[in-house]
Amino acid sequence: MPVFDLHSHSTASDGVLSPSALVERATACGVDFLALTDHDELSGLAEAQAQADAAQIHLVRGVEVSVTWHKSTVHIVGLHVDTQNPDLRQGLEKVRSGRRQRAEGMAEALARCGIAGALEGALAHAENKSMVGRTHFARFLVQSGVVKDVKTVFRKYLVPGKPGYVGHEWAPLEEAIGWIRSAGGQAIIAHPGRYNFGREKMRLLLDEFLSLGGAGIEVVTGSHTPDQVPVYADLSVEFGCLASVGSDFHAPGEGARELGRLMSLPERCKPVWSVW
Ligand code: AMP
Ligand code: MN
Ligand code: MN
Ligand code: MN
């Protein structure tokens, strides 16, 4: 059985490895199919493809689109997308365009709690300046000694209700699914267990998502605890949708995630790769 890891990040968004270093690491970790799914960004895929061509690994061209749905942020992964598709490219450009202003707002909010220089600090961690986001702020706060690790920065400063959090309007769900489909890809709800929606809101999301042309959900992800996997496996079966697997790897040693080191998909699930 080949090893699939269908969710990962590079320096084109908030990962710390270049696209080629990421593909190299995935190869060393025994991954057979790797999807690079940078946030709202396709620019790492050409370099990743060149490295994949040189190594024994299949690259799946992907993206992770930031969406606002019923006032909550939801991430939609697109797999096997045509990177030249104008709908997808223009859509993502629009999603990216608000990030700089949001980052300025975050820096002002952090300054109000005594943390100076956060915009410059975050930008120094962002190779792709148009993609500056919360992870870059988190790395700056760890580096400057304010907080011990990235996870703690999020908990104390960067999630809704905390002083450095600034709300943002991302893409509408319908548009994100439309761009991915227009580009020939499958739309997948990323890490569903992370949203804390509760049973009814999750079902509402699935209903709406599938009726808009969504294809499936991540069942096995670095964001799920082992006991969340069967819950989302059951949901994928009940709703008759596809199931995906991805580490959501960002950086060596940041969290416990490693490329390709994932539970296998429960037998009752229909894997997303069954339609490739
Ligand atoms: P942004 O798109 O700028 O809002 O940043 C979202 C990114 O922040 C996610 O893709 C994760 O990489 C990271 N993130 C979100 N929540 C957490 C958390 N609780 N702990 C660590 N990283 C997180
Ligand atoms: Mn991220
Ligand atoms: Mn995500
Ligand atoms: Mn991700």
Coordinates of C-alpha atoms and ligand atoms in Angstrom, one line a residue:
M1 CA 0.0 0.0 0.0
P2 CA 1.6 3.3 -1.0
V3 CA 2.0 6.0 1.6
F4 CA -0.2 9.1 1.1
D5 CA 0.3 12.5 2.8
L6 CA -2.1 14.9 1.2
H7 CA -1.7 18.1 3.3
S8 CA 1.6 20.0 3.9
H9 CA 3.1 23.4 3.8
S10 CA 6.3 25.1 2.5
T11 CA 7.9 28.6 2.7
A12 CA 5.4 29.6 0.0
S13 CA 3.0 30.0 3.0
D14 CA 3.7 29.2 6.7
G15 CA 6.0 26.2 6.4
V16 CA 9.7 26.5 7.1
L17 CA 11.1 24.2 4.4
S18 CA 11.4 25.3 0.8
P19 CA 9.2 23.3 -1.6
S20 CA 12.2 21.2 -2.7
A21 CA 13.4 20.6 0.9
L22 CA 9.9 19.5 1.8
V23 CA 9.7 17.0 -1.1
E24 CA 13.2 15.7 -0.2
R25 CA 12.1 15.2 3.4
A26 CA 8.9 13.5 2.3
T27 CA 10.9 11.1 0.1
A28 CA 13.2 10.3 3.0
C29 CA 10.1 9.6 5.2
G30 CA 8.9 7.1 2.7
V31 CA 6.0 9.1 1.3
D32 CA 4.8 7.9 -2.2
F33 CA 2.2 10.6 -2.8
L34 CA 2.7 14.1 -1.3
A35 CA 0.3 17.0 -1.7
L36 CA 1.8 20.4 -1.2
T37 CA -1.2 22.5 0.0
D38 CA 0.1 26.0 0.9
H39 CA -2.4 28.4 2.3
D40 CA -4.1 30.4 -0.5
E41 CA -1.0 30.0 -2.7
L42 CA 0.2 27.9 -5.7
S43 CA 3.7 29.4 -6.1
G44 CA 5.6 26.6 -4.4
L45 CA 4.3 23.9 -6.7
A46 CA 6.7 24.4 -9.7
E47 CA 9.8 23.9 -7.5
A48 CA 8.1 21.0 -5.7
Q49 CA 7.3 19.3 -9.0
A50 CA 10.9 19.7 -10.2
Q51 CA 12.2 18.0 -7.0
A52 CA 9.5 15.3 -7.3
D53 CA 10.6 14.6 -10.8
A54 CA 14.1 14.0 -9.6
A55 CA 13.0 11.7 -6.7
Q56 CA 10.8 8.6 -6.4
I57 CA 7.7 10.5 -5.3
H58 CA 4.4 11.7 -6.8
L59 CA 3.5 15.3 -6.2
V60 CA -0.2 16.1 -5.9
R61 CA -0.7 19.7 -6.8
G62 CA -2.8 21.2 -4.0
V63 CA -3.8 24.3 -2.1
E64 CA -5.5 25.1 1.3
V65 CA -8.1 27.8 0.9
S66 CA -9.1 30.0 3.8
V67 CA -12.9 30.3 4.0
T68 CA -15.3 32.2 6.3
W69 CA -18.4 30.1 6.8
H70 CA -21.1 31.3 9.3
K71 CA -18.6 33.6 10.9
S72 CA -16.1 30.8 11.5
T73 CA -12.8 30.1 9.6
V74 CA -12.8 26.8 7.8
H75 CA -10.0 25.5 5.6
I76 CA -10.8 23.8 2.3
V77 CA -8.0 21.7 0.7
G78 CA -8.0 21.4 -3.1
L79 CA -6.3 18.4 -4.5
H80 CA -5.1 17.8 -8.1
V81 CA -5.8 21.3 -9.2
D82 CA -4.7 22.8 -12.5
T83 CA -2.3 25.6 -11.3
Q84 CA -2.9 27.6 -14.5
N85 CA -6.7 27.8 -14.0
P86 CA -7.7 31.5 -14.1
D87 CA -10.6 31.1 -11.7
L88 CA -8.5 29.5 -9.0
R89 CA -5.6 31.9 -9.6
Q90 CA -7.7 35.1 -9.4
G91 CA -9.7 33.7 -6.5
L92 CA -6.6 33.0 -4.4
E93 CA -5.1 36.4 -5.3
K94 CA -8.2 38.0 -3.8
V95 CA -7.9 35.9 -0.6
R96 CA -4.3 36.8 -0.2
S97 CA -4.9 40.5 -0.7
G98 CA -6.3 41.2 2.8
R99 CA -3.4 39.6 4.7
R100 CA -1.1 42.5 5.0
Q101 CA -3.7 44.8 6.4
R102 CA -4.8 42.1 8.9
A103 CA -1.1 41.7 9.9
E104 CA -0.9 45.4 10.6
G105 CA -4.0 45.1 12.8
M106 CA -2.4 42.1 14.6
A107 CA 0.8 44.0 15.3
E108 CA -1.2 47.0 16.7
A109 CA -3.2 44.6 18.9
L110 CA 0.1 43.0 20.2
A111 CA 1.6 46.4 20.7
R112 CA -1.3 47.3 23.0
C113 CA -0.3 44.3 25.2
G114 CA 3.3 45.5 25.3
I115 CA 4.8 43.5 22.4
A116 CA 6.6 45.9 20.1
G117 CA 7.9 45.3 16.5
A118 CA 5.7 42.4 15.8
L119 CA 4.9 43.3 12.1
E120 CA 8.6 43.5 11.2
G121 CA 9.2 40.4 13.3
A122 CA 6.5 38.4 11.6
L123 CA 7.6 39.6 8.2
A124 CA 11.2 38.5 8.9
H125 CA 9.8 34.9 9.3
A126 CA 7.7 35.1 6.2
E127 CA 9.6 34.3 3.0
N128 CA 6.4 35.0 1.0
K129 CA 5.5 38.5 2.3
S130 CA 2.1 38.4 0.7
M131 CA 1.3 35.3 2.8
V132 CA 2.1 36.7 6.3
G133 CA -0.1 35.0 8.9
R134 CA -0.5 34.0 12.4
T135 CA 2.2 31.3 12.3
H136 CA 4.8 33.9 11.4
F137 CA 3.7 36.1 14.4
A138 CA 3.8 33.0 16.6
R139 CA 7.4 32.2 15.5
F140 CA 8.5 35.8 16.2
L141 CA 7.0 35.7 19.7
V142 CA 8.8 32.4 20.4
Q143 CA 12.1 33.7 19.0
S144 CA 11.9 36.9 21.0
G145 CA 11.4 34.9 24.2
V146 CA 7.8 36.2 25.0
V147 CA 6.3 32.6 24.9
K148 CA 8.0 29.2 25.0
D149 CA 6.5 27.5 22.0
V150 CA 4.2 28.1 19.0
K151 CA 1.3 26.2 20.4
T152 CA 1.3 28.3 23.6
V153 CA 1.4 31.6 21.6
F154 CA -1.7 30.5 19.8
R155 CA -3.5 29.6 23.0
K156 CA -2.5 32.9 24.8
Y157 CA -2.6 35.4 22.0
L158 CA -3.8 34.3 18.6
V159 CA -7.1 32.6 18.8
P160 CA -10.6 34.2 19.0
G161 CA -11.0 36.0 22.3
K162 CA -7.3 36.5 22.8
P163 CA -5.6 39.9 22.6
G164 CA -3.6 39.4 19.4
Y165 CA -6.4 37.9 17.4
V166 CA -7.9 40.0 14.6
G167 CA -10.9 38.6 12.7
H168 CA -10.8 38.5 9.0
E169 CA -13.3 37.8 6.2
W170 CA -11.9 35.0 4.0
A171 CA -13.4 33.5 0.8
P172 CA -17.1 32.4 0.8
L173 CA -17.4 28.6 0.9
E174 CA -19.2 28.4 -2.4
E175 CA -16.5 30.4 -4.2
A176 CA -13.7 28.3 -2.8
I177 CA -15.3 25.1 -3.9
G178 CA -16.1 26.6 -7.3
W179 CA -12.5 27.6 -7.9
I180 CA -11.2 24.2 -6.9
R181 CA -13.7 22.4 -9.1
S182 CA -13.1 24.8 -12.0
A183 CA -9.4 23.8 -11.7
G184 CA -10.4 20.2 -12.0
G185 CA -9.6 19.3 -8.3
Q186 CA -11.4 17.7 -5.4
A187 CA -12.5 20.0 -2.5
I188 CA -11.8 18.5 0.9
I189 CA -12.7 19.9 4.4
A190 CA -9.4 20.2 6.2
H191 CA -9.1 18.9 9.8
P192 CA -12.8 18.9 10.6
G193 CA -12.2 18.0 14.3
R194 CA -10.4 21.3 14.9
Y195 CA -13.4 23.6 14.5
N196 CA -15.2 22.7 17.7
F197 CA -18.5 23.0 15.9
G198 CA -20.4 20.3 17.7
R199 CA -22.5 17.7 16.0
E200 CA -25.2 19.8 14.5
K201 CA -23.0 22.6 13.1
M202 CA -20.6 20.0 11.6
R203 CA -23.6 18.3 9.9
L204 CA -24.8 21.6 8.5
L205 CA -21.3 22.2 7.1
L206 CA -21.1 18.8 5.5
D207 CA -24.6 19.2 4.0
E208 CA -23.8 22.6 2.6
F209 CA -20.3 21.6 1.4
L210 CA -21.5 18.5 -0.4
S211 CA -24.4 20.2 -2.0
L212 CA -22.0 22.9 -3.3
G213 CA -19.9 20.2 -5.0
G214 CA -17.4 19.4 -2.2
A215 CA -15.9 15.9 -2.5
G216 CA -14.7 14.8 1.0
I217 CA -13.2 15.4 4.4
E218 CA -9.9 14.7 6.1
V219 CA -10.4 11.7 8.3
V220 CA -6.8 11.1 9.3
T221 CA -4.9 14.4 10.0
G222 CA -2.2 15.6 12.2
S223 CA -4.9 17.7 13.9
H224 CA -7.0 14.8 15.0
T225 CA -6.6 12.8 18.1
P226 CA -6.7 9.0 17.6
D227 CA -10.3 8.9 18.9
Q228 CA -11.4 11.6 16.4
V229 CA -10.5 9.4 13.5
P230 CA -13.4 6.9 13.8
V231 CA -15.8 9.8 14.3
Y232 CA -14.9 11.4 11.0
A233 CA -14.6 8.0 9.3
D234 CA -18.2 7.3 10.3
L235 CA -19.3 10.8 9.1
S236 CA -17.6 10.2 5.7
V237 CA -19.5 6.9 5.3
E238 CA -22.8 8.4 6.5
F239 CA -22.6 11.3 4.1
G240 CA -21.2 9.2 1.3
C241 CA -18.2 11.4 0.6
L242 CA -14.5 10.7 0.1
A243 CA -11.9 10.5 2.9
S244 CA -8.4 12.1 2.9
V245 CA -5.2 11.7 4.9
G246 CA -2.6 14.4 5.6
S247 CA -0.1 15.4 8.2
D248 CA -0.5 19.2 7.9
F249 CA 3.3 19.3 8.4
H250 CA 4.7 22.8 8.8
A251 CA 8.2 22.5 10.3
P252 CA 10.5 19.9 11.8
G253 CA 10.0 19.9 15.5
E254 CA 7.1 22.2 15.6
G255 CA 4.4 20.0 17.1
A256 CA 4.7 16.2 16.9
R257 CA 3.9 15.9 13.2
E258 CA 6.1 14.2 10.6
L259 CA 5.5 13.7 6.9
G260 CA 3.8 10.5 6.1
R261 CA 3.6 9.3 9.7
L262 CA -0.1 8.8 10.0
M263 CA -2.6 6.2 11.0
S264 CA -4.0 4.3 8.0
L265 CA -7.4 5.2 6.8
P266 CA -10.2 3.0 8.3
E267 CA -11.3 0.3 5.8
R268 CA -14.8 1.6 5.6
C269 CA -13.7 4.9 4.1
K270 CA -13.6 5.6 0.4
P271 CA -10.1 7.2 -0.2
V272 CA -9.9 10.4 -2.2
W273 CA -7.3 8.7 -4.4
S274 CA -9.9 6.2 -5.6
V275 CA -11.1 8.8 -8.0
W276 CA -7.7 9.7 -9.4
Ligands
AMP1 P1 -3.8 32.3 9.4 O1 -4.2 31.7 8.0 O2 -2.8 33.4 9.3 O3 -5.0 32.6 10.2 O4 -3.0 31.1 10.1 C1 -3.5 29.9 10.3 C2 -2.4 28.9 10.6 O5 -2.1 29.0 12.0 C3 -2.8 27.4 10.5 O6 -2.7 27.0 9.2 C4 -1.8 26.8 11.4 O7 -0.6 26.6 10.7 C5 -1.6 27.8 12.5 N1 -2.5 27.5 13.7 C6 -3.8 27.8 13.9 N2 -4.2 27.4 15.1 C7 -3.1 26.9 15.7 C8 -2.8 26.3 17.0 N3 -3.8 26.2 17.9 N4 -1.5 25.9 17.3 C9 -0.6 26.0 16.3 N5 -0.7 26.5 15.1 C10 -2.0 26.9 14.8
MN2 MN -0.6 26.8 8.5
MN3 MN -5.6 24.4 8.1
MN4 MN -2.7 23.2 6.6

